């Protein structure tokens, strides 16, 4: 009689293990077309100059992940550690995580620039510096120390960095 409760507990544990494994497999399955991906996909970066600020916008498919913006002394590519060849004396590192710039098959979904020199009043360059282990990173270059604000816009999801400068429209 003592064996029956143990066998019941073993069967219950096996069923629980199978149900958890099934839930994990279905959660990691490739999303159906039109479905929102579980990991945010970074699809583009774009910019524009305005009278009193330069704007950088990073487009995301899925829910916008947390974004950190950090002043750094120089920009480096995430995987290699090589210096990013952008003009400027001041730099911002922008990291989105968890995020990816590629799909489940490893194909790039990012259609924006990888490295570009710009001639805006403040923003002088932009680089995609990494897409590695759930972190997509960018580097932005400036000639003078940037005074900036960040915010999110929705429908569609995007991260915005505005960098203040003197009025160029007078």
Short mmCIF file of the C-alpha atoms (twelve columns), coordinates in Angstrom:
data_MODEL
# 
_entry.id   MODEL 
# 
loop_
_atom_site.group_PDB 
_atom_site.id 
_atom_site.type_symbol 
_atom_site.label_atom_id 
_atom_site.label_alt_id 
_atom_site.label_comp_id 
_atom_site.label_asym_id 
_atom_site.label_seq_id 
_atom_site.Cartn_x 
_atom_site.Cartn_y 
_atom_site.Cartn_z 
_atom_site.pdbx_PDB_model_num 
ATOM 1   C CA . UNK A 1   0.000  0.000  0.000   1 
ATOM 2   C CA . UNK A 2   2.859  2.343  0.574   1 
ATOM 3   C CA . UNK A 3   3.919  2.078  -3.077  1 
ATOM 4   C CA . UNK A 4   0.692  3.428  -4.499  1 
ATOM 5   C CA . UNK A 5   1.097  7.001  -3.056  1 
ATOM 6   C CA . UNK A 6   4.676  7.157  -4.342  1 
ATOM 7   C CA . UNK A 7   3.568  6.013  -7.788  1 
ATOM 8   C CA . UNK A 8   0.795  8.627  -7.800  1 
ATOM 9   C CA . UNK A 9   3.280  11.322 -6.816  1 
ATOM 10  C CA . UNK A 10  5.662  10.182 -9.573  1 
ATOM 11  C CA . UNK A 11  2.863  10.262 -12.168 1 
ATOM 12  C CA . UNK A 12  1.795  13.729 -11.003 1 
ATOM 13  C CA . UNK A 13  5.399  14.994 -11.212 1 
ATOM 14  C CA . UNK A 14  5.765  13.549 -14.730 1 
ATOM 15  C CA . UNK A 15  2.530  15.216 -15.865 1 
ATOM 16  C CA . UNK A 16  3.630  18.524 -14.378 1 
ATOM 17  C CA . UNK A 17  7.001  18.259 -16.155 1 
ATOM 18  C CA . UNK A 18  5.296  17.513 -19.487 1 
ATOM 19  C CA . UNK A 19  2.870  20.422 -19.117 1 
ATOM 20  C CA . UNK A 20  5.700  22.863 -18.276 1 
ATOM 21  C CA . UNK A 21  7.781  21.587 -21.216 1 
ATOM 22  C CA . UNK A 22  4.792  21.975 -23.529 1 
ATOM 23  C CA . UNK A 23  4.160  25.533 -22.327 1 
ATOM 24  C CA . UNK A 24  7.827  26.417 -22.800 1 
ATOM 25  C CA . UNK A 25  7.870  24.989 -26.323 1 
ATOM 26  C CA . UNK A 26  4.742  26.865 -27.352 1 
ATOM 27  C CA . UNK A 27  6.027  30.127 -25.796 1 
ATOM 28  C CA . UNK A 28  9.261  29.963 -27.781 1 
ATOM 29  C CA . UNK A 29  7.636  28.977 -31.070 1 
ATOM 30  C CA . UNK A 30  7.988  31.292 -34.026 1 
ATOM 31  C CA . UNK A 31  5.146  33.840 -33.980 1 
ATOM 32  C CA . UNK A 32  2.443  33.593 -36.644 1 
ATOM 33  C CA . UNK A 33  2.537  36.314 -39.306 1 
ATOM 34  C CA . UNK A 34  1.008  39.486 -37.918 1 
ATOM 35  C CA . UNK A 35  1.582  38.345 -34.334 1 
ATOM 36  C CA . UNK A 36  3.611  40.556 -32.017 1 
ATOM 37  C CA . UNK A 37  7.047  38.981 -31.395 1 
ATOM 38  C CA . UNK A 38  7.989  38.141 -27.791 1 
ATOM 39  C CA . UNK A 39  11.403 39.804 -28.117 1 
ATOM 40  C CA . UNK A 40  11.338 43.357 -29.417 1 
ATOM 41  C CA . UNK A 41  12.800 43.593 -32.927 1 
ATOM 42  C CA . UNK A 42  14.747 46.734 -33.795 1 
ATOM 43  C CA . UNK A 43  13.914 47.487 -37.424 1 
ATOM 44  C CA . UNK A 44  15.235 50.972 -38.232 1 
ATOM 45  C CA . UNK A 45  16.968 54.119 -37.019 1 
ATOM 46  C CA . UNK A 46  16.309 57.526 -38.535 1 
ATOM 47  C CA . UNK A 47  17.002 61.156 -37.745 1 
ATOM 48  C CA . UNK A 48  15.958 64.698 -38.574 1 
ATOM 49  C CA . UNK A 49  17.090 68.228 -37.803 1 
ATOM 50  C CA . UNK A 50  14.606 70.707 -36.347 1 
ATOM 51  C CA . UNK A 51  14.941 74.404 -35.472 1 
ATOM 52  C CA . UNK A 52  16.080 73.828 -31.881 1 
ATOM 53  C CA . UNK A 53  16.903 70.111 -31.656 1 
ATOM 54  C CA . UNK A 54  18.113 67.080 -33.607 1 
ATOM 55  C CA . UNK A 55  15.979 63.959 -33.285 1 
ATOM 56  C CA . UNK A 56  17.013 60.313 -33.435 1 
ATOM 57  C CA . UNK A 57  14.225 57.716 -33.673 1 
ATOM 58  C CA . UNK A 58  14.690 53.963 -33.261 1 
ATOM 59  C CA . UNK A 59  11.783 51.899 -34.612 1 
ATOM 60  C CA . UNK A 60  10.789 48.685 -32.823 1 
ATOM 61  C CA . UNK A 61  8.387  45.883 -33.738 1 
ATOM 62  C CA . UNK A 62  6.798  44.462 -30.586 1 
ATOM 63  C CA . UNK A 63  6.775  46.075 -27.164 1 
ATOM 64  C CA . UNK A 64  9.445  48.735 -26.646 1 
ATOM 65  C CA . UNK A 65  12.031 47.296 -24.223 1 
ATOM 66  C CA . UNK A 66  13.853 49.295 -21.565 1 
ATOM 67  C CA . UNK A 67  16.411 51.659 -23.104 1 
ATOM 68  C CA . UNK A 68  19.549 53.042 -21.450 1 
ATOM 69  C CA . UNK A 69  21.449 56.064 -22.737 1 
ATOM 70  C CA . UNK A 70  24.948 56.521 -21.340 1 
ATOM 71  C CA . UNK A 71  27.626 59.103 -22.131 1 
ATOM 72  C CA . UNK A 72  30.876 57.300 -23.038 1 
ATOM 73  C CA . UNK A 73  34.413 58.459 -23.887 1 
ATOM 74  C CA . UNK A 74  34.488 56.489 -27.136 1 
ATOM 75  C CA . UNK A 75  32.305 54.092 -29.069 1 
ATOM 76  C CA . UNK A 76  33.243 50.446 -29.573 1 
ATOM 77  C CA . UNK A 77  31.562 47.605 -31.437 1 
ATOM 78  C CA . UNK A 78  30.109 45.116 -28.957 1 
ATOM 79  C CA . UNK A 79  31.445 41.862 -30.381 1 
ATOM 80  C CA . UNK A 80  34.947 42.898 -31.450 1 
ATOM 81  C CA . UNK A 81  35.713 45.818 -29.146 1 
ATOM 82  C CA . UNK A 82  37.022 47.738 -32.172 1 
ATOM 83  C CA . UNK A 83  36.635 51.510 -32.119 1 
ATOM 84  C CA . UNK A 84  33.674 52.894 -34.113 1 
ATOM 85  C CA . UNK A 85  35.010 55.344 -36.743 1 
ATOM 86  C CA . UNK A 86  32.665 58.293 -36.160 1 
ATOM 87  C CA . UNK A 87  33.672 61.955 -35.945 1 
ATOM 88  C CA . UNK A 88  33.149 63.714 -32.657 1 
ATOM 89  C CA . UNK A 89  34.449 64.333 -29.159 1 
ATOM 90  C CA . UNK A 90  31.338 63.285 -27.206 1 
ATOM 91  C CA . UNK A 91  29.392 60.061 -27.559 1 
ATOM 92  C CA . UNK A 92  26.226 58.391 -26.310 1 
ATOM 93  C CA . UNK A 93  25.755 54.644 -26.047 1 
ATOM 94  C CA . UNK A 94  22.115 53.608 -26.539 1 
ATOM 95  C CA . UNK A 95  21.130 50.070 -25.509 1 
ATOM 96  C CA . UNK A 96  17.769 48.332 -25.948 1 
ATOM 97  C CA . UNK A 97  17.303 45.127 -23.957 1 
ATOM 98  C CA . UNK A 98  15.819 42.615 -24.305 1 
ATOM 99  C CA . UNK A 99  15.830 43.168 -28.056 1 
ATOM 100 C CA . UNK A 100 17.219 41.781 -31.302 1 
ATOM 101 C CA . UNK A 101 17.903 43.099 -34.788 1 
ATOM 102 C CA . UNK A 102 17.480 39.629 -36.303 1 
ATOM 103 C CA . UNK A 103 14.688 37.055 -36.484 1 
ATOM 104 C CA . UNK A 104 14.615 33.493 -35.109 1 
ATOM 105 C CA . UNK A 105 16.356 32.232 -38.276 1 
ATOM 106 C CA . UNK A 106 19.214 34.710 -37.796 1 
ATOM 107 C CA . UNK A 107 18.174 36.972 -40.690 1 
ATOM 108 C CA . UNK A 108 18.554 40.700 -40.106 1 
ATOM 109 C CA . UNK A 109 15.299 42.615 -39.619 1 
ATOM 110 C CA . UNK A 110 17.183 45.898 -39.161 1 
ATOM 111 C CA . UNK A 111 16.953 48.014 -42.336 1 
ATOM 112 C CA . UNK A 112 18.588 51.202 -41.068 1 
ATOM 113 C CA . UNK A 113 22.143 52.448 -41.392 1 
ATOM 114 C CA . UNK A 114 25.031 50.505 -39.890 1 
ATOM 115 C CA . UNK A 115 27.428 53.490 -39.883 1 
ATOM 116 C CA . UNK A 116 26.624 56.987 -41.105 1 
ATOM 117 C CA . UNK A 117 28.232 60.413 -40.774 1 
ATOM 118 C CA . UNK A 118 25.691 63.235 -40.394 1 
ATOM 119 C CA . UNK A 119 25.838 67.006 -40.744 1 
ATOM 120 C CA . UNK A 120 23.136 68.088 -38.330 1 
ATOM 121 C CA . UNK A 121 23.768 70.919 -35.857 1 
ATOM 122 C CA . UNK A 122 24.429 68.454 -32.980 1 
ATOM 123 C CA . UNK A 123 24.210 64.860 -34.222 1 
ATOM 124 C CA . UNK A 124 27.341 64.073 -36.255 1 
ATOM 125 C CA . UNK A 125 27.116 60.320 -36.639 1 
ATOM 126 C CA . UNK A 126 25.272 57.123 -35.825 1 
ATOM 127 C CA . UNK A 127 26.328 53.477 -35.751 1 
ATOM 128 C CA . UNK A 128 24.664 50.172 -34.996 1 
ATOM 129 C CA . UNK A 129 27.299 48.889 -32.576 1 
ATOM 130 C CA . UNK A 130 25.798 45.562 -31.562 1 
ATOM 131 C CA . UNK A 131 23.112 42.911 -31.816 1 
ATOM 132 C CA . UNK A 132 24.318 40.341 -29.320 1 
ATOM 133 C CA . UNK A 133 22.778 38.255 -26.523 1 
ATOM 134 C CA . UNK A 134 19.488 40.129 -26.352 1 
ATOM 135 C CA . UNK A 135 20.982 43.619 -26.531 1 
ATOM 136 C CA . UNK A 136 20.825 45.940 -29.538 1 
ATOM 137 C CA . UNK A 137 23.156 48.900 -29.208 1 
ATOM 138 C CA . UNK A 138 23.793 52.119 -31.078 1 
ATOM 139 C CA . UNK A 139 26.385 54.831 -30.757 1 
ATOM 140 C CA . UNK A 140 25.726 58.506 -31.467 1 
ATOM 141 C CA . UNK A 141 28.495 61.069 -32.011 1 
ATOM 142 C CA . UNK A 142 28.579 64.801 -31.235 1 
ATOM 143 C CA . UNK A 143 31.184 67.585 -31.446 1 
ATOM 144 C CA . UNK A 144 29.998 69.185 -28.186 1 
ATOM 145 C CA . UNK A 145 28.469 67.675 -25.049 1 
ATOM 146 C CA . UNK A 146 24.860 66.735 -25.879 1 
ATOM 147 C CA . UNK A 147 21.964 68.013 -23.788 1 
ATOM 148 C CA . UNK A 148 19.215 65.538 -24.472 1 
ATOM 149 C CA . UNK A 149 15.882 64.100 -23.427 1 
ATOM 150 C CA . UNK A 150 14.439 60.693 -24.202 1 
ATOM 151 C CA . UNK A 151 10.924 59.341 -24.449 1 
ATOM 152 C CA . UNK A 152 8.835  56.606 -26.047 1 
ATOM 153 C CA . UNK A 153 6.141  56.923 -28.684 1 
ATOM 154 C CA . UNK A 154 3.601  54.194 -29.355 1 
ATOM 155 C CA . UNK A 155 1.538  52.814 -32.253 1 
ATOM 156 C CA . UNK A 156 4.029  52.092 -33.764 1 
ATOM 157 C CA . UNK A 157 6.590  51.586 -31.009 1 
ATOM 158 C CA . UNK A 158 9.674  53.829 -31.125 1 
ATOM 159 C CA . UNK A 159 12.337 55.311 -28.906 1 
ATOM 160 C CA . UNK A 160 13.150 59.012 -29.330 1 
ATOM 161 C CA . UNK A 161 16.290 60.948 -28.410 1 
ATOM 162 C CA . UNK A 162 16.085 64.740 -28.821 1 
ATOM 163 C CA . UNK A 163 19.355 66.688 -28.610 1 
ATOM 164 C CA . UNK A 164 19.004 70.415 -27.961 1 
ATOM 165 C CA . UNK A 165 20.894 73.091 -29.935 1 
ATOM 166 C CA . UNK A 166 20.614 76.785 -30.727 1 
ATOM 167 C CA . UNK A 167 17.833 77.961 -33.032 1 
ATOM 168 C CA . UNK A 168 18.918 77.528 -36.658 1 
ATOM 169 C CA . UNK A 169 15.621 78.735 -38.154 1 
ATOM 170 C CA . UNK A 170 15.817 82.447 -37.316 1 
# 
